[in-house]
Amino acid sequence: MTTTTGATTGVRRRTVLATGSAGAALTTLATTVDATPADAAGAGARFFRHGVASGDPMPDRVVLWTRVTPTAAATPGSGTGPAARVRWEVSTRKDFRRVVRRGQVVTGAHRDHTVKLDVTGLKPATWYYYRFTYRGARSRVGRTRTAPAAKARPTNLRFGVVSCTNWQAGYFAAYRGLAARNDLHAVLHLGDYLYEYAPGEYGYGQSDRDIRRHDPAREMVSLEDHRRRHAQYKTDPDLQALHAKYPWVITWDDHEVTNDQWRGGAENHQAAEGDYLRRRARAHRAYDEWMPVRMDGTARLGDGDRLFRRLTFGRLAEISMLDLRTYRTRQPSGPTAAREINDPAATITGDAQMRWLKQSLSRPAPFWKVIGNPVMISPVTFAQLPSAIVGAVNEVTGLLPADGVPYNVDQWDGYTADRAEVLRHIKDHHVQNALFVTGDIHSGWAAEVPYDAGNYPLGGTGAVEFVCTSVTSNNLKDITGTPAHTTSTAVEQTILANNRHIKYLNFDDHGYSVLDLNAKRAQMDWFVIGDRADRGTSIRWSRSFVTLASTNLVKEAFVPLHRQKPGQS
Amino acid sequence: MCGCGDRHEPGTPTPYDAGRAELATGRRTLLKAGGGVAFSAAAGLATASGGLAEAAPARRERRRVYVLVVDGCLPEEVTGGQTPHLFELMVTGQRWRRAQSMPIMETIPNHVMMMTGVRPDRSGVPANAIYDRRLRDVRDLDRPSDLRADTIIQRLNRRGLRTGTVLSKEYLYGIFGARATARWEPAPIIPVSGHAPDEFTINAAMQMVEDVDPHLMFVNLGDIDRYGHTDVTGPLGAKVLRRLALLKTDAYVGRFVQMLKDRGTWKDSMVLVLADHSMDWSTPTSVISLAGPLDDDPFLRGKVQIADNGGADLLYWTGATRQREEAVRRMLRIAKAEPGVLSAHDRRTRWLRLGPEAGEVVVFCRAGWRFSDPDPLTSNPIPGNHGHPATRPIPFFVNGGHPRLKHRAASSAVAQTVDVAPTVASFFGVRGRPRGGWDGKARV
């Protein structure tokens, strides 16, 4: 049994942090308390309004997270409220008759009353239940699972895959769909876990209608803004259910700070909003407080904000989660883009992360080298698209303005030297089974990553990329305002025709994916939802694509994972 | 010349010359065989009727192992469309989709690793071509005496079991020599490549099953490699010749497996299919020659020999021993600075495990490059090469009717060429290991 104390002491702030008043969060929280699941009702629900979560599973440890609200005034971002001693327990049984680890931590306003700890001494590949207690009231029970032992060879690994969850654009039905499954080992979130926009700025469809309004009702800039926004997302019942059911492995993309961020600024950052790096430091601080991730390799708060990291799942897979925002140079733009995108000095990873990524790819033990990749690495040309549609495609995918430049420059396409370096490394060492699992662009893709797109397929392929669609963020049909599978279908066919290495593209649907890995193949299923404005909308399996091990080729699979036995090819 | 062709000074005997001499002097005897195929055995093992004398254990042992090496094949080349028979064997058997050739990723050392189960620092065979300090010349490791380790072939022989080698390449015929109970005398031989086409090799293998019925048969099918080496469409990815070879060799493997099933041997058999290395292609503009840059250094000038192995150069210091460390530092620095060089290593680097025969420094090229030493134009003009890390992955799978084998199974383990011998030993229940143990692992 371990006892963890003083987890919140000795915090070294990276910057001077602004804290604000409780403000407008109260109304939202009052609403969401009502929506808290029944098993967490009562006093526990009052103290633990933001659910429980776990993440970054390792063979002997996992990060556990919650937030306690010790007094009514101690709302997120308020910077007020007493210190609170929170007890935690980990058990192999849901009824907690066999507690294997327990301890207590003290949290307080300085860390927005969040609780985050790395529970060690656990057994590999084991389901655990955990809960928190404050003043005798218990949180809901969360379930988590440790990773397989380093030398284990699990039959399969199965992950839910999500990205781009915009509160204002609708309900998180995709989270509900994943939470209803019992066959996952973890959930991968590939970024844009939350959005920075004010109400009315980025919502549902062409008119940006807010299905739900962001709190605070302004673009998040201050630390209080970020804390309140994180808190608001954590009140969503579907999000809470999925966090409580599986450990998550998460990275950020741009919207955790602000749109199209790069290492020195962002498209959605203006001078009036203050120093960009201070803004980013506040965003990272709130992220460190509110997310079940290890930053700089620890669950301690404020000891660094390095988010790129490896998580090993026995010998079957290793997931290398990338951070493609913090170290990148500014995105190419405008008519000179063609020169900028080939600039060898331009980087999307930064030097240290590039070295680390190449080490990840060269590690001999993992069978599948999964790269949690916030933005697409497959080259995509949009050269043949009609100019009338370029703007809409641009808005979905984060492309260049409609100036005829046929590249997706916010993605790896804007940093061709880095992509070439990764692919050259793969080719030089004949790295097998590199699998990029990607989010960001609000659409589903399956692609072979060619060494030379101009010589595809003869020139060979170095990896495979599966891209999940957005949970709620607008896609092409939402922006064009056209019915599903009309305008988008023509665009999809044009892109597929001009990019033969891309085998699947769905610009119209929201949803989630499920990725399954075994020693024969990797398969990703795409699930799509109905109307994201409907909390109870339908969910259905859409398509599946597979890559057989060591082929770097993609083909369609016609049997979804939930109809297969584990280990089936 | 790269390490893939035969390398002999004019006038020196080739391995085939040595084999013919053994027959002429009576040290080996031709066995009676059908189909115009010639098998030889040690004189003492042949009966008066041209058959093999059979020990009692051989009569009791029904298990059979066939190790088929599809020389130079890439794992991704085994597909349902291109190689349907190999693909069927792979997916219905047990596969290791992350299997590897071992340094140096060349034919001779990896075939030796397959049969010895030990790495080159223990077998004495690190590459195809080495600089022989005694002869003061670069030569192929194609002599039986070059192989210092015990082989699974000899271990089975000592148990009274029959073994056979059907090796299409001259230098493999040479290095494995007379170790097997029965040896195919390859014919016809293509002069430049020094190998027998797969059509003849597979016929010989089938005939050996009929006539000798070895418990372990070791087969090298050289066409995929040989066509790949010379395929000028390789750098563009078309690989026209290569694809033709894959198609044909696949059909030959299909015939061989069908023959085992028709004979009723399949139910007792394990067929292990793998490659010794894979292949990479380069254009004439992507050639590295270290001889010039090394010679430009006054300290090294005239005191470095290079054994070119296609994708790997082995550098040998021939100057004073007391100057070796300085020479190694300079060789490493100069090699690493050359365009196209992926990495250069002190040969004593632990993971390489190459032994002193590999010289002082090992240099690997990047994908899409090759070495041509000592002459940048003439030493290695062929587009297809291996020996460098890009050519490390190989296919590796087993199938067969023996109840011990798994079917439709896959392993995430990294299988290696050095695993073959312990796998065969395990299958036959051979106890005991080489002194110092196996370097590989039994995979069944």
PDB file of N, CA and C in Angstrom, chain B residues 125-165:
ATOM      1  N   VAL B 125      32.229 -16.552 -40.327  1.00  0.00           N
ATOM      2  CA  VAL B 125      31.711 -16.183 -41.651  1.00  0.00           C
ATOM      3  C   VAL B 125      30.857 -14.921 -41.526  1.00  0.00           C
ATOM      4  N   PRO B 126      31.478 -13.732 -41.618  1.00  0.00           N
ATOM      5  CA  PRO B 126      30.715 -12.508 -41.402  1.00  0.00           C
ATOM      6  C   PRO B 126      30.136 -11.882 -42.661  1.00  0.00           C
ATOM      7  N   ALA B 127      30.609 -12.257 -43.817  1.00  0.00           N
ATOM      8  CA  ALA B 127      30.199 -11.562 -45.047  1.00  0.00           C
ATOM      9  C   ALA B 127      30.402 -12.496 -46.226  1.00  0.00           C
ATOM     10  N   ASN B 128      29.960 -12.056 -47.375  1.00  0.00           N
ATOM     11  CA  ASN B 128      30.296 -12.823 -48.583  1.00  0.00           C
ATOM     12  C   ASN B 128      31.776 -12.675 -48.898  1.00  0.00           C
ATOM     13  N   ALA B 129      32.205 -11.407 -48.907  1.00  0.00           N
ATOM     14  CA  ALA B 129      33.583 -11.138 -49.299  1.00  0.00           C
ATOM     15  C   ALA B 129      34.347 -10.553 -48.126  1.00  0.00           C
ATOM     16  N   ILE B 130      35.543 -11.058 -47.933  1.00  0.00           N
ATOM     17  CA  ILE B 130      36.428 -10.515 -46.891  1.00  0.00           C
ATOM     18  C   ILE B 130      37.817 -10.282 -47.491  1.00  0.00           C
ATOM     19  N   TYR B 131      38.597  -9.526 -46.749  1.00  0.00           N
ATOM     20  CA  TYR B 131      40.009  -9.414 -47.111  1.00  0.00           C
ATOM     21  C   TYR B 131      40.744 -10.493 -46.326  1.00  0.00           C
ATOM     22  N   ASP B 132      41.355 -11.394 -47.069  1.00  0.00           N
ATOM     23  CA  ASP B 132      42.093 -12.502 -46.455  1.00  0.00           C
ATOM     24  C   ASP B 132      43.517 -12.014 -46.186  1.00  0.00           C
ATOM     25  N   ARG B 133      43.819 -11.793 -44.911  1.00  0.00           N
ATOM     26  CA  ARG B 133      45.119 -11.211 -44.588  1.00  0.00           C
ATOM     27  C   ARG B 133      46.269 -12.143 -44.968  1.00  0.00           C
ATOM     28  N   ARG B 134      46.006 -13.443 -44.930  1.00  0.00           N
ATOM     29  CA  ARG B 134      47.076 -14.379 -45.274  1.00  0.00           C
ATOM     30  C   ARG B 134      47.357 -14.351 -46.779  1.00  0.00           C
ATOM     31  N   LEU B 135      46.275 -14.338 -47.548  1.00  0.00           N
ATOM     32  CA  LEU B 135      46.439 -14.293 -49.001  1.00  0.00           C
ATOM     33  C   LEU B 135      46.721 -12.883 -49.511  1.00  0.00           C
ATOM     34  N   ARG B 136      46.432 -11.897 -48.659  1.00  0.00           N
ATOM     35  CA  ARG B 136      46.548 -10.498 -49.047  1.00  0.00           C
ATOM     36  C   ARG B 136      45.690 -10.196 -50.261  1.00  0.00           C
ATOM     37  N   ASP B 137      44.477 -10.698 -50.170  1.00  0.00           N
ATOM     38  CA  ASP B 137      43.550 -10.467 -51.281  1.00  0.00           C
ATOM     39  C   ASP B 137      42.110 -10.543 -50.755  1.00  0.00           C
ATOM     40  N   VAL B 138      41.216  -9.909 -51.497  1.00  0.00           N
ATOM     41  CA  VAL B 138      39.793 -10.015 -51.181  1.00  0.00           C
ATOM     42  C   VAL B 138      39.239 -11.249 -51.870  1.00  0.00           C
ATOM     43  N   ARG B 139      38.514 -12.035 -51.093  1.00  0.00           N
ATOM     44  CA  ARG B 139      37.958 -13.265 -51.675  1.00  0.00           C
ATOM     45  C   ARG B 139      36.621 -13.597 -51.042  1.00  0.00           C
ATOM     46  N   ASP B 140      35.867 -14.469 -51.704  1.00  0.00           N
ATOM     47  CA  ASP B 140      34.617 -14.964 -51.126  1.00  0.00           C
ATOM     48  C   ASP B 140      34.913 -15.995 -50.040  1.00  0.00           C
ATOM     49  N   LEU B 141      34.030 -16.044 -49.064  1.00  0.00           N
ATOM     50  CA  LEU B 141      34.136 -17.092 -48.035  1.00  0.00           C
ATOM     51  C   LEU B 141      33.405 -18.332 -48.555  1.00  0.00           C
ATOM     52  N   ASP B 142      34.026 -19.023 -49.456  1.00  0.00           N
ATOM     53  CA  ASP B 142      33.349 -20.139 -50.134  1.00  0.00           C
ATOM     54  C   ASP B 142      34.066 -21.466 -49.947  1.00  0.00           C
ATOM     55  N   ARG B 143      34.922 -21.525 -48.950  1.00  0.00           N
ATOM     56  CA  ARG B 143      35.645 -22.787 -48.725  1.00  0.00           C
ATOM     57  C   ARG B 143      35.066 -23.506 -47.507  1.00  0.00           C
ATOM     58  N   PRO B 144      34.969 -24.787 -47.584  1.00  0.00           N
ATOM     59  CA  PRO B 144      34.436 -25.525 -46.420  1.00  0.00           C
ATOM     60  C   PRO B 144      35.169 -25.198 -45.124  1.00  0.00           C
ATOM     61  N   SER B 145      36.446 -24.931 -45.239  1.00  0.00           N
ATOM     62  CA  SER B 145      37.237 -24.654 -44.030  1.00  0.00           C
ATOM     63  C   SER B 145      36.948 -23.254 -43.469  1.00  0.00           C
ATOM     64  N   ASP B 146      36.315 -22.394 -44.262  1.00  0.00           N
ATOM     65  CA  ASP B 146      35.967 -21.066 -43.747  1.00  0.00           C
ATOM     66  C   ASP B 146      34.930 -21.158 -42.633  1.00  0.00           C
ATOM     67  N   LEU B 147      34.117 -22.176 -42.679  1.00  0.00           N
ATOM     68  CA  LEU B 147      33.029 -22.342 -41.702  1.00  0.00           C
ATOM     69  C   LEU B 147      33.565 -23.154 -40.519  1.00  0.00           C
ATOM     70  N   ARG B 148      33.717 -22.459 -39.382  1.00  0.00           N
ATOM     71  CA  ARG B 148      34.364 -23.098 -38.235  1.00  0.00           C
ATOM     72  C   ARG B 148      33.383 -23.725 -37.243  1.00  0.00           C
ATOM     73  N   ALA B 149      32.114 -23.415 -37.369  1.00  0.00           N
ATOM     74  CA  ALA B 149      31.140 -23.889 -36.376  1.00  0.00           C
ATOM     75  C   ALA B 149      30.483 -25.190 -36.831  1.00  0.00           C
ATOM     76  N   ASP B 150      29.971 -25.872 -35.870  1.00  0.00           N
ATOM     77  CA  ASP B 150      29.202 -27.086 -36.172  1.00  0.00           C
ATOM     78  C   ASP B 150      27.871 -26.675 -36.793  1.00  0.00           C
ATOM     79  N   THR B 151      27.340 -27.511 -37.670  1.00  0.00           N
ATOM     80  CA  THR B 151      26.061 -27.198 -38.307  1.00  0.00           C
ATOM     81  C   THR B 151      24.993 -28.194 -37.862  1.00  0.00           C
ATOM     82  N   ILE B 152      23.761 -27.789 -38.019  1.00  0.00           N
ATOM     83  CA  ILE B 152      22.656 -28.702 -37.708  1.00  0.00           C
ATOM     84  C   ILE B 152      22.689 -29.893 -38.667  1.00  0.00           C
ATOM     85  N   ILE B 153      23.252 -29.662 -39.832  1.00  0.00           N
ATOM     86  CA  ILE B 153      23.410 -30.766 -40.785  1.00  0.00           C
ATOM     87  C   ILE B 153      24.275 -31.854 -40.158  1.00  0.00           C
ATOM     88  N   GLN B 154      25.408 -31.433 -39.630  1.00  0.00           N
ATOM     89  CA  GLN B 154      26.311 -32.423 -39.033  1.00  0.00           C
ATOM     90  C   GLN B 154      25.732 -33.030 -37.756  1.00  0.00           C
ATOM     91  N   ARG B 155      24.995 -32.227 -37.018  1.00  0.00           N
ATOM     92  CA  ARG B 155      24.390 -32.760 -35.783  1.00  0.00           C
ATOM     93  C   ARG B 155      23.394 -33.877 -36.118  1.00  0.00           C
ATOM     94  N   LEU B 156      22.617 -33.663 -37.168  1.00  0.00           N
ATOM     95  CA  LEU B 156      21.664 -34.708 -37.562  1.00  0.00           C
ATOM     96  C   LEU B 156      22.397 -35.909 -38.149  1.00  0.00           C
ATOM     97  N   ASN B 157      23.452 -35.623 -38.911  1.00  0.00           N
ATOM     98  CA  ASN B 157      24.248 -36.741 -39.440  1.00  0.00           C
ATOM     99  C   ASN B 157      24.725 -37.642 -38.302  1.00  0.00           C
ATOM    100  N   ARG B 158      25.184 -37.006 -37.243  1.00  0.00           N
ATOM    101  CA  ARG B 158      25.728 -37.796 -36.125  1.00  0.00           C
ATOM    102  C   ARG B 158      24.644 -38.630 -35.433  1.00  0.00           C
ATOM    103  N   ARG B 159      23.410 -38.212 -35.595  1.00  0.00           N
ATOM    104  CA  ARG B 159      22.298 -39.011 -35.036  1.00  0.00           C
ATOM    105  C   ARG B 159      21.837 -40.089 -35.995  1.00  0.00           C
ATOM    106  N   GLY B 160      22.531 -40.188 -37.109  1.00  0.00           N
ATOM    107  CA  GLY B 160      22.184 -41.223 -38.066  1.00  0.00           C
ATOM    108  C   GLY B 160      21.087 -40.829 -39.030  1.00  0.00           C
ATOM    109  N   LEU B 161      20.741 -39.536 -39.055  1.00  0.00           N
ATOM    110  CA  LEU B 161      19.706 -39.077 -39.980  1.00  0.00           C
ATOM    111  C   LEU B 161      20.347 -38.612 -41.289  1.00  0.00           C
ATOM    112  N   ARG B 162      19.539 -38.637 -42.334  1.00  0.00           N
ATOM    113  CA  ARG B 162      20.038 -38.213 -43.639  1.00  0.00           C
ATOM    114  C   ARG B 162      19.818 -36.715 -43.822  1.00  0.00           C
ATOM    115  N   THR B 163      20.790 -36.087 -44.435  1.00  0.00           N
ATOM    116  CA  THR B 163      20.674 -34.657 -44.724  1.00  0.00           C
ATOM    117  C   THR B 163      21.019 -34.428 -46.185  1.00  0.00           C
ATOM    118  N   GLY B 164      20.488 -33.354 -46.717  1.00  0.00           N
ATOM    119  CA  GLY B 164      20.771 -33.054 -48.119  1.00  0.00           C
ATOM    120  C   GLY B 164      20.883 -31.553 -48.342  1.00  0.00           C
ATOM    121  N   THR B 165      21.786 -31.156 -49.218  1.00  0.00           N
ATOM    122  CA  THR B 165      21.882 -29.754 -49.612  1.00  0.00           C
ATOM    123  C   THR B 165      21.614 -29.634 -51.103  1.00  0.00           C
TER     124      THR B 165
END
